[in-house]
Amino acid sequence: MLVLTRKIGELIVIGDDIKIKIVEIKGKQVRIGIEAPRNVEVNREEIYRQKNADKVETTEDTDAPPRTGTYGE
């Protein structure tokens, strides 16, 4: 993991088209602004994990063979 120190207003650049700007620092919270192409999805970690969990559940539901017959056959 790369760890960087930045001040308010300074940028971190990833590749040619992603910029992360330090907008504000209040106590233990840091507000950042992110510029990225529309095709790049940007999420907080908890949202990212929830989306992936939802995808796994959906895949598991669609991968299951169709139920036929009755119980006990």
PDB file of N, CA, C and O in Angstrom:
ATOM      1  N   MET A   1       0.844  -1.176   0.000  1.00  0.00           N
ATOM      2  CA  MET A   1       0.000   0.000   0.000  1.00  0.00           C
ATOM      3  C   MET A   1       0.887   1.235   0.000  1.00  0.00           C
ATOM      4  O   MET A   1       1.812   1.350   0.793  1.00  0.00           O
ATOM      5  N   LEU A   2       0.581   2.150  -0.883  1.00  0.00           N
ATOM      6  CA  LEU A   2       1.285   3.422  -0.938  1.00  0.00           C
ATOM      7  C   LEU A   2       0.593   4.388   0.023  1.00  0.00           C
ATOM      8  O   LEU A   2      -0.622   4.557  -0.027  1.00  0.00           O
ATOM      9  N   VAL A   3       1.323   5.001   0.911  1.00  0.00           N
ATOM     10  CA  VAL A   3       0.776   5.963   1.858  1.00  0.00           C
ATOM     11  C   VAL A   3       1.388   7.320   1.542  1.00  0.00           C
ATOM     12  O   VAL A   3       2.612   7.457   1.489  1.00  0.00           O
ATOM     13  N   LEU A   4       0.511   8.317   1.320  1.00  0.00           N
ATOM     14  CA  LEU A   4       0.961   9.651   0.962  1.00  0.00           C
ATOM     15  C   LEU A   4       0.481  10.673   1.979  1.00  0.00           C
ATOM     16  O   LEU A   4      -0.567  10.492   2.590  1.00  0.00           O
ATOM     17  N   THR A   5       1.219  11.740   2.117  1.00  0.00           N
ATOM     18  CA  THR A   5       0.814  12.861   2.952  1.00  0.00           C
ATOM     19  C   THR A   5       0.435  14.009   2.023  1.00  0.00           C
ATOM     20  O   THR A   5       1.193  14.355   1.125  1.00  0.00           O
ATOM     21  N   ARG A   6      -0.739  14.583   2.217  1.00  0.00           N
ATOM     22  CA  ARG A   6      -1.227  15.681   1.396  1.00  0.00           C
ATOM     23  C   ARG A   6      -1.810  16.760   2.286  1.00  0.00           C
ATOM     24  O   ARG A   6      -2.279  16.491   3.382  1.00  0.00           O
ATOM     25  N   LYS A   7      -1.795  17.982   1.807  1.00  0.00           N
ATOM     26  CA  LYS A   7      -2.414  19.107   2.498  1.00  0.00           C
ATOM     27  C   LYS A   7      -3.690  19.495   1.753  1.00  0.00           C
ATOM     28  O   LYS A   7      -3.885  19.098   0.595  1.00  0.00           O
ATOM     29  N   ILE A   8      -4.532  20.300   2.391  1.00  0.00           N
ATOM     30  CA  ILE A   8      -5.762  20.751   1.752  1.00  0.00           C
ATOM     31  C   ILE A   8      -5.428  21.415   0.417  1.00  0.00           C
ATOM     32  O   ILE A   8      -4.504  22.216   0.316  1.00  0.00           O
ATOM     33  N   GLY A   9      -6.180  21.017  -0.607  1.00  0.00           N
ATOM     34  CA  GLY A   9      -5.988  21.570  -1.944  1.00  0.00           C
ATOM     35  C   GLY A   9      -5.024  20.784  -2.806  1.00  0.00           C
ATOM     36  O   GLY A   9      -4.975  20.983  -4.020  1.00  0.00           O
ATOM     37  N   GLU A  10      -4.242  19.898  -2.218  1.00  0.00           N
ATOM     38  CA  GLU A  10      -3.285  19.113  -2.993  1.00  0.00           C
ATOM     39  C   GLU A  10      -3.965  17.897  -3.619  1.00  0.00           C
ATOM     40  O   GLU A  10      -4.984  17.420  -3.131  1.00  0.00           O
ATOM     41  N   LEU A  11      -3.364  17.415  -4.693  1.00  0.00           N
ATOM     42  CA  LEU A  11      -3.946  16.322  -5.475  1.00  0.00           C
ATOM     43  C   LEU A  11      -3.115  15.051  -5.402  1.00  0.00           C
ATOM     44  O   LEU A  11      -1.901  15.098  -5.201  1.00  0.00           O
ATOM     45  N   ILE A  12      -3.793  13.950  -5.652  1.00  0.00           N
ATOM     46  CA  ILE A  12      -3.165  12.664  -5.939  1.00  0.00           C
ATOM     47  C   ILE A  12      -3.690  12.291  -7.316  1.00  0.00           C
ATOM     48  O   ILE A  12      -4.892  12.373  -7.574  1.00  0.00           O
ATOM     49  N   VAL A  13      -2.816  11.906  -8.227  1.00  0.00           N
ATOM     50  CA  VAL A  13      -3.213  11.568  -9.591  1.00  0.00           C
ATOM     51  C   VAL A  13      -2.962  10.080  -9.808  1.00  0.00           C
ATOM     52  O   VAL A  13      -1.881   9.571  -9.518  1.00  0.00           O
ATOM     53  N   ILE A  14      -3.985   9.403 -10.326  1.00  0.00           N
ATOM     54  CA  ILE A  14      -3.885   7.970 -10.627  1.00  0.00           C
ATOM     55  C   ILE A  14      -4.063   7.814 -12.131  1.00  0.00           C
ATOM     56  O   ILE A  14      -5.111   8.162 -12.677  1.00  0.00           O
ATOM     57  N   GLY A  15      -3.028   7.311 -12.786  1.00  0.00           N
ATOM     58  CA  GLY A  15      -3.083   7.198 -14.239  1.00  0.00           C
ATOM     59  C   GLY A  15      -3.189   8.580 -14.864  1.00  0.00           C
ATOM     60  O   GLY A  15      -2.711   9.572 -14.311  1.00  0.00           O
ATOM     61  N   ASP A  16      -3.839   8.636 -16.029  1.00  0.00           N
ATOM     62  CA  ASP A  16      -3.968   9.905 -16.743  1.00  0.00           C
ATOM     63  C   ASP A  16      -5.277  10.625 -16.439  1.00  0.00           C
ATOM     64  O   ASP A  16      -5.403  11.805 -16.752  1.00  0.00           O
ATOM     65  N   ASP A  17      -6.248   9.919 -15.864  1.00  0.00           N
ATOM     66  CA  ASP A  17      -7.580  10.520 -15.812  1.00  0.00           C
ATOM     67  C   ASP A  17      -8.310  10.424 -14.471  1.00  0.00           C
ATOM     68  O   ASP A  17      -9.506  10.667 -14.408  1.00  0.00           O
ATOM     69  N   ILE A  18      -7.609  10.077 -13.400  1.00  0.00           N
ATOM     70  CA  ILE A  18      -8.244  10.048 -12.073  1.00  0.00           C
ATOM     71  C   ILE A  18      -7.468  10.978 -11.152  1.00  0.00           C
ATOM     72  O   ILE A  18      -6.248  10.865 -11.011  1.00  0.00           O
ATOM     73  N   LYS A  19      -8.204  11.924 -10.546  1.00  0.00           N
ATOM     74  CA  LYS A  19      -7.594  12.875  -9.613  1.00  0.00           C
ATOM     75  C   LYS A  19      -8.351  12.844  -8.296  1.00  0.00           C
ATOM     76  O   LYS A  19      -9.578  12.845  -8.277  1.00  0.00           O
ATOM     77  N   ILE A  20      -7.607  12.821  -7.216  1.00  0.00           N
ATOM     78  CA  ILE A  20      -8.185  12.846  -5.873  1.00  0.00           C
ATOM     79  C   ILE A  20      -7.650  14.094  -5.187  1.00  0.00           C
ATOM     80  O   ILE A  20      -6.438  14.282  -5.082  1.00  0.00           O
ATOM     81  N   LYS A  21      -8.566  14.954  -4.743  1.00  0.00           N
ATOM     82  CA  LYS A  21      -8.182  16.221  -4.124  1.00  0.00           C
ATOM     83  C   LYS A  21      -8.599  16.243  -2.658  1.00  0.00           C
ATOM     84  O   LYS A  21      -9.726  15.859  -2.327  1.00  0.00           O
ATOM     85  N   ILE A  22      -7.709  16.681  -1.795  1.00  0.00           N
ATOM     86  CA  ILE A  22      -8.037  16.858  -0.381  1.00  0.00           C
ATOM     87  C   ILE A  22      -8.807  18.172  -0.268  1.00  0.00           C
ATOM     88  O   ILE A  22      -8.269  19.243  -0.548  1.00  0.00           O
ATOM     89  N   VAL A  23     -10.079  18.079   0.124  1.00  0.00           N
ATOM     90  CA  VAL A  23     -10.952  19.246   0.154  1.00  0.00           C
ATOM     91  C   VAL A  23     -10.994  19.885   1.542  1.00  0.00           C
ATOM     92  O   VAL A  23     -10.942  21.102   1.676  1.00  0.00           O
ATOM     93  N   GLU A  24     -11.061  19.047   2.581  1.00  0.00           N
ATOM     94  CA  GLU A  24     -11.219  19.576   3.931  1.00  0.00           C
ATOM     95  C   GLU A  24     -10.745  18.553   4.948  1.00  0.00           C
ATOM     96  O   GLU A  24     -10.862  17.348   4.729  1.00  0.00           O
ATOM     97  N   ILE A  25     -10.214  19.034   6.052  1.00  0.00           N
ATOM     98  CA  ILE A  25      -9.819  18.166   7.169  1.00  0.00           C
ATOM     99  C   ILE A  25     -10.451  18.738   8.428  1.00  0.00           C
ATOM    100  O   ILE A  25     -10.230  19.900   8.761  1.00  0.00           O
ATOM    101  N   LYS A  26     -11.278  17.915   9.090  1.00  0.00           N
ATOM    102  CA  LYS A  26     -11.907  18.313  10.362  1.00  0.00           C
ATOM    103  C   LYS A  26     -11.675  17.199  11.363  1.00  0.00           C
ATOM    104  O   LYS A  26     -12.266  16.125  11.232  1.00  0.00           O
ATOM    105  N   GLY A  27     -10.842  17.442  12.332  1.00  0.00           N
ATOM    106  CA  GLY A  27     -10.568  16.413  13.330  1.00  0.00           C
ATOM    107  C   GLY A  27     -10.016  15.165  12.669  1.00  0.00           C
ATOM    108  O   GLY A  27      -9.001  15.206  11.991  1.00  0.00           O
ATOM    109  N   LYS A  28     -10.728  14.043  12.822  1.00  0.00           N
ATOM    110  CA  LYS A  28     -10.277  12.760  12.261  1.00  0.00           C
ATOM    111  C   LYS A  28     -10.894  12.472  10.893  1.00  0.00           C
ATOM    112  O   LYS A  28     -10.696  11.392  10.349  1.00  0.00           O
ATOM    113  N   GLN A  29     -11.663  13.408  10.356  1.00  0.00           N
ATOM    114  CA  GLN A  29     -12.294  13.189   9.057  1.00  0.00           C
ATOM    115  C   GLN A  29     -11.606  13.992   7.970  1.00  0.00           C
ATOM    116  O   GLN A  29     -11.214  15.139   8.173  1.00  0.00           O
ATOM    117  N   VAL A  30     -11.467  13.373   6.823  1.00  0.00           N
ATOM    118  CA  VAL A  30     -10.889  14.016   5.648  1.00  0.00           C
ATOM    119  C   VAL A  30     -11.925  13.951   4.536  1.00  0.00           C
ATOM    120  O   VAL A  30     -12.444  12.884   4.227  1.00  0.00           O
ATOM    121  N   ARG A  31     -12.259  15.092   3.951  1.00  0.00           N
ATOM    122  CA  ARG A  31     -13.174  15.128   2.807  1.00  0.00           C
ATOM    123  C   ARG A  31     -12.334  15.185   1.554  1.00  0.00           C
ATOM    124  O   ARG A  31     -11.394  15.979   1.454  1.00  0.00           O
ATOM    125  N   ILE A  32     -12.661  14.326   0.608  1.00  0.00           N
ATOM    126  CA  ILE A  32     -11.917  14.281  -0.647  1.00  0.00           C
ATOM    127  C   ILE A  32     -12.876  14.481  -1.809  1.00  0.00           C
ATOM    128  O   ILE A  32     -14.058  14.154  -1.728  1.00  0.00           O
ATOM    129  N   GLY A  33     -12.341  15.025  -2.881  1.00  0.00           N
ATOM    130  CA  GLY A  33     -13.074  15.126  -4.139  1.00  0.00           C
ATOM    131  C   GLY A  33     -12.399  14.211  -5.137  1.00  0.00           C
ATOM    132  O   GLY A  33     -11.171  14.115  -5.169  1.00  0.00           O
ATOM    133  N   ILE A  34     -13.208  13.526  -5.943  1.00  0.00           N
ATOM    134  CA  ILE A  34     -12.658  12.570  -6.904  1.00  0.00           C
ATOM    135  C   ILE A  34     -13.142  12.922  -8.299  1.00  0.00           C
ATOM    136  O   ILE A  34     -14.345  13.039  -8.523  1.00  0.00           O
ATOM    137  N   GLU A  35     -12.212  13.107  -9.219  1.00  0.00           N
ATOM    138  CA  GLU A  35     -12.531  13.294 -10.632  1.00  0.00           C
ATOM    139  C   GLU A  35     -12.118  12.016 -11.342  1.00  0.00           C
ATOM    140  O   GLU A  35     -10.959  11.604 -11.273  1.00  0.00           O
ATOM    141  N   ALA A  36     -13.086  11.391 -12.014  1.00  0.00           N
ATOM    142  CA  ALA A  36     -12.812  10.158 -12.748  1.00  0.00           C
ATOM    143  C   ALA A  36     -13.755  10.088 -13.941  1.00  0.00           C
ATOM    144  O   ALA A  36     -14.832  10.686 -13.913  1.00  0.00           O
ATOM    145  N   PRO A  37     -13.367   9.363 -14.978  1.00  0.00           N
ATOM    146  CA  PRO A  37     -14.260   9.197 -16.116  1.00  0.00           C
ATOM    147  C   PRO A  37     -15.583   8.544 -15.676  1.00  0.00           C
ATOM    148  O   PRO A  37     -15.619   7.806 -14.688  1.00  0.00           O
ATOM    149  N   ARG A  38     -16.640   8.822 -16.411  1.00  0.00           N
ATOM    150  CA  ARG A  38     -17.962   8.273 -16.061  1.00  0.00           C
ATOM    151  C   ARG A  38     -17.986   6.749 -16.045  1.00  0.00           C
ATOM    152  O   ARG A  38     -18.771   6.158 -15.331  1.00  0.00           O
ATOM    153  N   ASN A  39     -17.125   6.120 -16.822  1.00  0.00           N
ATOM    154  CA  ASN A  39     -17.128   4.654 -16.873  1.00  0.00           C
ATOM    155  C   ASN A  39     -16.387   4.017 -15.692  1.00  0.00           C
ATOM    156  O   ASN A  39     -16.366   2.797 -15.559  1.00  0.00           O
ATOM    157  N   VAL A  40     -15.783   4.839 -14.823  1.00  0.00           N
ATOM    158  CA  VAL A  40     -15.096   4.331 -13.634  1.00  0.00           C
ATOM    159  C   VAL A  40     -16.029   4.492 -12.438  1.00  0.00           C
ATOM    160  O   VAL A  40     -16.417   5.605 -12.089  1.00  0.00           O
ATOM    161  N   GLU A  41     -16.402   3.385 -11.839  1.00  0.00           N
ATOM    162  CA  GLU A  41     -17.289   3.423 -10.684  1.00  0.00           C
ATOM    163  C   GLU A  41     -16.481   3.740  -9.426  1.00  0.00           C
ATOM    164  O   GLU A  41     -15.455   3.114  -9.172  1.00  0.00           O
ATOM    165  N   VAL A  42     -16.947   4.712  -8.663  1.00  0.00           N
ATOM    166  CA  VAL A  42     -16.282   5.117  -7.426  1.00  0.00           C
ATOM    167  C   VAL A  42     -17.277   4.961  -6.285  1.00  0.00           C
ATOM    168  O   VAL A  42     -18.362   5.539  -6.328  1.00  0.00           O
ATOM    169  N   ASN A  43     -16.929   4.161  -5.278  1.00  0.00           N
ATOM    170  CA  ASN A  43     -17.815   3.899  -4.145  1.00  0.00           C
ATOM    171  C   ASN A  43     -17.033   3.909  -2.841  1.00  0.00           C
ATOM    172  O   ASN A  43     -15.844   3.595  -2.819  1.00  0.00           O
ATOM    173  N   ARG A  44     -17.743   4.223  -1.759  1.00  0.00           N
ATOM    174  CA  ARG A  44     -17.171   3.975  -0.433  1.00  0.00           C
ATOM    175  C   ARG A  44     -17.088   2.458  -0.265  1.00  0.00           C
ATOM    176  O   ARG A  44     -17.846   1.705  -0.880  1.00  0.00           O
ATOM    177  N   GLU A  45     -16.167   2.010   0.575  1.00  0.00           N
ATOM    178  CA  GLU A  45     -15.938   0.570   0.724  1.00  0.00           C
ATOM    179  C   GLU A  45     -17.202  -0.185   1.113  1.00  0.00           C
ATOM    180  O   GLU A  45     -17.491  -1.259   0.575  1.00  0.00           O
ATOM    181  N   GLU A  46     -17.990   0.359   2.047  1.00  0.00           N
ATOM    182  CA  GLU A  46     -19.183  -0.370   2.497  1.00  0.00           C
ATOM    183  C   GLU A  46     -20.214  -0.517   1.378  1.00  0.00           C
ATOM    184  O   GLU A  46     -20.897  -1.532   1.283  1.00  0.00           O
ATOM    185  N   ILE A  47     -20.301   0.474   0.501  1.00  0.00           N
ATOM    186  CA  ILE A  47     -21.212   0.380  -0.642  1.00  0.00           C
ATOM    187  C   ILE A  47     -20.682  -0.651  -1.635  1.00  0.00           C
ATOM    188  O   ILE A  47     -21.426  -1.473  -2.162  1.00  0.00           O
ATOM    189  N   TYR A  48     -19.399  -0.616  -1.890  1.00  0.00           N
ATOM    190  CA  TYR A  48     -18.759  -1.577  -2.793  1.00  0.00           C
ATOM    191  C   TYR A  48     -18.991  -3.012  -2.322  1.00  0.00           C
ATOM    192  O   TYR A  48     -19.379  -3.887  -3.094  1.00  0.00           O
ATOM    193  N   ARG A  49     -18.780  -3.252  -1.027  1.00  0.00           N
ATOM    194  CA  ARG A  49     -18.978  -4.603  -0.482  1.00  0.00           C
ATOM    195  C   ARG A  49     -20.438  -5.035  -0.594  1.00  0.00           C
ATOM    196  O   ARG A  49     -20.728  -6.178  -0.919  1.00  0.00           O
ATOM    197  N   GLN A  50     -21.366  -4.119  -0.328  1.00  0.00           N
ATOM    198  CA  GLN A  50     -22.781  -4.453  -0.418  1.00  0.00           C
ATOM    199  C   GLN A  50     -23.170  -4.796  -1.857  1.00  0.00           C
ATOM    200  O   GLN A  50     -23.874  -5.764  -2.094  1.00  0.00           O
ATOM    201  N   LYS A  51     -22.688  -4.006  -2.809  1.00  0.00           N
ATOM    202  CA  LYS A  51     -22.983  -4.284  -4.217  1.00  0.00           C
ATOM    203  C   LYS A  51     -22.459  -5.660  -4.617  1.00  0.00           C
ATOM    204  O   LYS A  51     -23.129  -6.414  -5.312  1.00  0.00           O
ATOM    205  N   ASN A  52     -21.240  -5.983  -4.187  1.00  0.00           N
ATOM    206  CA  ASN A  52     -20.665  -7.282  -4.527  1.00  0.00           C
ATOM    207  C   ASN A  52     -21.410  -8.417  -3.848  1.00  0.00           C
ATOM    208  O   ASN A  52     -21.584  -9.480  -4.426  1.00  0.00           O
ATOM    209  N   ALA A  53     -21.856  -8.208  -2.618  1.00  0.00           N
ATOM    210  CA  ALA A  53     -22.635  -9.229  -1.920  1.00  0.00           C
ATOM    211  C   ALA A  53     -23.952  -9.454  -2.647  1.00  0.00           C
ATOM    212  O   ALA A  53     -24.398 -10.594  -2.813  1.00  0.00           O
ATOM    213  N   ASP A  54     -24.582  -8.377  -3.106  1.00  0.00           N
ATOM    214  CA  ASP A  54     -25.834  -8.489  -3.858  1.00  0.00           C
ATOM    215  C   ASP A  54     -25.614  -9.254  -5.156  1.00  0.00           C
ATOM    216  O   ASP A  54     -26.428 -10.082  -5.553  1.00  0.00           O
ATOM    217  N   LYS A  55     -24.474  -8.997  -5.841  1.00  0.00           N
ATOM    218  CA  LYS A  55     -24.163  -9.698  -7.088  1.00  0.00           C
ATOM    219  C   LYS A  55     -23.999 -11.191  -6.839  1.00  0.00           C
ATOM    220  O   LYS A  55     -24.470 -12.013  -7.603  1.00  0.00           O
ATOM    221  N   VAL A  56     -23.326 -11.556  -5.747  1.00  0.00           N
ATOM    222  CA  VAL A  56     -23.097 -12.972  -5.424  1.00  0.00           C
ATOM    223  C   VAL A  56     -24.441 -13.647  -5.155  1.00  0.00           C
ATOM    224  O   VAL A  56     -24.699 -14.732  -5.657  1.00  0.00           O
ATOM    225  N   GLU A  57     -25.309 -12.997  -4.387  1.00  0.00           N
ATOM    226  CA  GLU A  57     -26.626 -13.575  -4.096  1.00  0.00           C
ATOM    227  C   GLU A  57     -27.428 -13.756  -5.374  1.00  0.00           C
ATOM    228  O   GLU A  57     -28.057 -14.786  -5.578  1.00  0.00           O
ATOM    229  N   THR A  58     -27.399 -12.768  -6.263  1.00  0.00           N
ATOM    230  CA  THR A  58     -28.131 -12.854  -7.520  1.00  0.00           C
ATOM    231  C   THR A  58     -27.581 -13.981  -8.370  1.00  0.00           C
ATOM    232  O   THR A  58     -28.330 -14.768  -8.945  1.00  0.00           O
ATOM    233  N   THR A  59     -26.270 -14.113  -8.443  1.00  0.00           N
ATOM    234  CA  THR A  59     -25.640 -15.176  -9.223  1.00  0.00           C
ATOM    235  C   THR A  59     -25.995 -16.537  -8.644  1.00  0.00           C
ATOM    236  O   THR A  59     -26.314 -17.464  -9.379  1.00  0.00           O
ATOM    237  N   GLU A  60     -25.961 -16.655  -7.327  1.00  0.00           N
ATOM    238  CA  GLU A  60     -26.305 -17.925  -6.702  1.00  0.00           C
ATOM    239  C   GLU A  60     -27.749 -18.299  -7.005  1.00  0.00           C
ATOM    240  O   GLU A  60     -28.054 -19.449  -7.272  1.00  0.00           O
ATOM    241  N   ASP A  61     -28.646 -17.340  -6.998  1.00  0.00           N
ATOM    242  CA  ASP A  61     -30.050 -17.607  -7.290  1.00  0.00           C
ATOM    243  C   ASP A  61     -30.239 -18.059  -8.732  1.00  0.00           C
ATOM    244  O   ASP A  61     -30.999 -18.971  -9.009  1.00  0.00           O
ATOM    245  N   THR A  62     -29.538 -17.449  -9.682  1.00  0.00           N
ATOM    246  CA  THR A  62     -29.725 -17.778 -11.086  1.00  0.00           C
ATOM    247  C   THR A  62     -28.954 -19.030 -11.486  1.00  0.00           C
ATOM    248  O   THR A  62     -29.301 -19.675 -12.465  1.00  0.00           O
ATOM    249  N   ASP A  63     -27.924 -19.413 -10.735  1.00  0.00           N
ATOM    250  CA  ASP A  63     -27.153 -20.607 -11.054  1.00  0.00           C
ATOM    251  C   ASP A  63     -27.817 -21.881 -10.550  1.00  0.00           C
ATOM    252  O   ASP A  63     -27.483 -22.973 -10.983  1.00  0.00           O
ATOM    253  N   ALA A  64     -28.746 -21.748  -9.634  1.00  0.00           N
ATOM    254  CA  ALA A  64     -29.405 -22.920  -9.075  1.00  0.00           C
ATOM    255  C   ALA A  64     -30.282 -23.570 -10.141  1.00  0.00           C
ATOM    256  O   ALA A  64     -30.933 -22.882 -10.931  1.00  0.00           O
ATOM    257  N   PRO A  65     -30.298 -24.913 -10.202  1.00  0.00           N
ATOM    258  CA  PRO A  65     -31.161 -25.574 -11.193  1.00  0.00           C
ATOM    259  C   PRO A  65     -32.617 -25.313 -10.858  1.00  0.00           C
ATOM    260  O   PRO A  65     -32.990 -25.122  -9.691  1.00  0.00           O
ATOM    261  N   PRO A  66     -33.472 -25.262 -11.873  1.00  0.00           N
ATOM    262  CA  PRO A  66     -34.890 -25.017 -11.599  1.00  0.00           C
ATOM    263  C   PRO A  66     -35.476 -26.144 -10.762  1.00  0.00           C
ATOM    264  O   PRO A  66     -35.104 -27.318 -10.911  1.00  0.00           O
ATOM    265  N   ARG A  67     -36.352 -25.794  -9.860  1.00  0.00           N
ATOM    266  CA  ARG A  67     -36.984 -26.796  -9.012  1.00  0.00           C
ATOM    267  C   ARG A  67     -38.168 -27.395  -9.746  1.00  0.00           C
ATOM    268  O   ARG A  67     -39.005 -26.681 -10.256  1.00  0.00           O
ATOM    269  N   THR A  68     -38.191 -28.696  -9.788  1.00  0.00           N
ATOM    270  CA  THR A  68     -39.310 -29.389 -10.431  1.00  0.00           C
ATOM    271  C   THR A  68     -39.798 -30.478  -9.494  1.00  0.00           C
ATOM    272  O   THR A  68     -39.091 -30.889  -8.560  1.00  0.00           O
ATOM    273  N   GLY A  69     -40.986 -30.955  -9.736  1.00  0.00           N
ATOM    274  CA  GLY A  69     -41.524 -32.038  -8.910  1.00  0.00           C
ATOM    275  C   GLY A  69     -41.996 -31.512  -7.563  1.00  0.00           C
ATOM    276  O   GLY A  69     -42.090 -30.317  -7.342  1.00  0.00           O
ATOM    277  N   THR A  70     -42.268 -32.428  -6.673  1.00  0.00           N
ATOM    278  CA  THR A  70     -42.727 -32.067  -5.341  1.00  0.00           C
ATOM    279  C   THR A  70     -41.755 -32.602  -4.327  1.00  0.00           C
ATOM    280  O   THR A  70     -40.937 -33.467  -4.607  1.00  0.00           O
ATOM    281  N   TYR A  71     -41.832 -32.107  -3.124  1.00  0.00           N
ATOM    282  CA  TYR A  71     -40.944 -32.505  -2.051  1.00  0.00           C
ATOM    283  C   TYR A  71     -41.096 -33.999  -1.792  1.00  0.00           C
ATOM    284  O   TYR A  71     -42.176 -34.534  -1.710  1.00  0.00           O
ATOM    285  N   GLY A  72     -39.973 -34.690  -1.683  1.00  0.00           N
ATOM    286  CA  GLY A  72     -39.985 -36.114  -1.326  1.00  0.00           C
ATOM    287  C   GLY A  72     -40.008 -37.042  -2.509  1.00  0.00           C
ATOM    288  O   GLY A  72     -40.021 -38.246  -2.335  1.00  0.00           O
ATOM    289  N   GLU A  73     -40.025 -36.549  -3.716  1.00  0.00           N
ATOM    290  CA  GLU A  73     -40.027 -37.446  -4.878  1.00  0.00           C
ATOM    291  C   GLU A  73     -38.663 -38.021  -5.126  1.00  0.00           C
ATOM    292  O   GLU A  73     -37.663 -37.453  -4.943  1.00  0.00           O
TER     293      GLU A  73
END
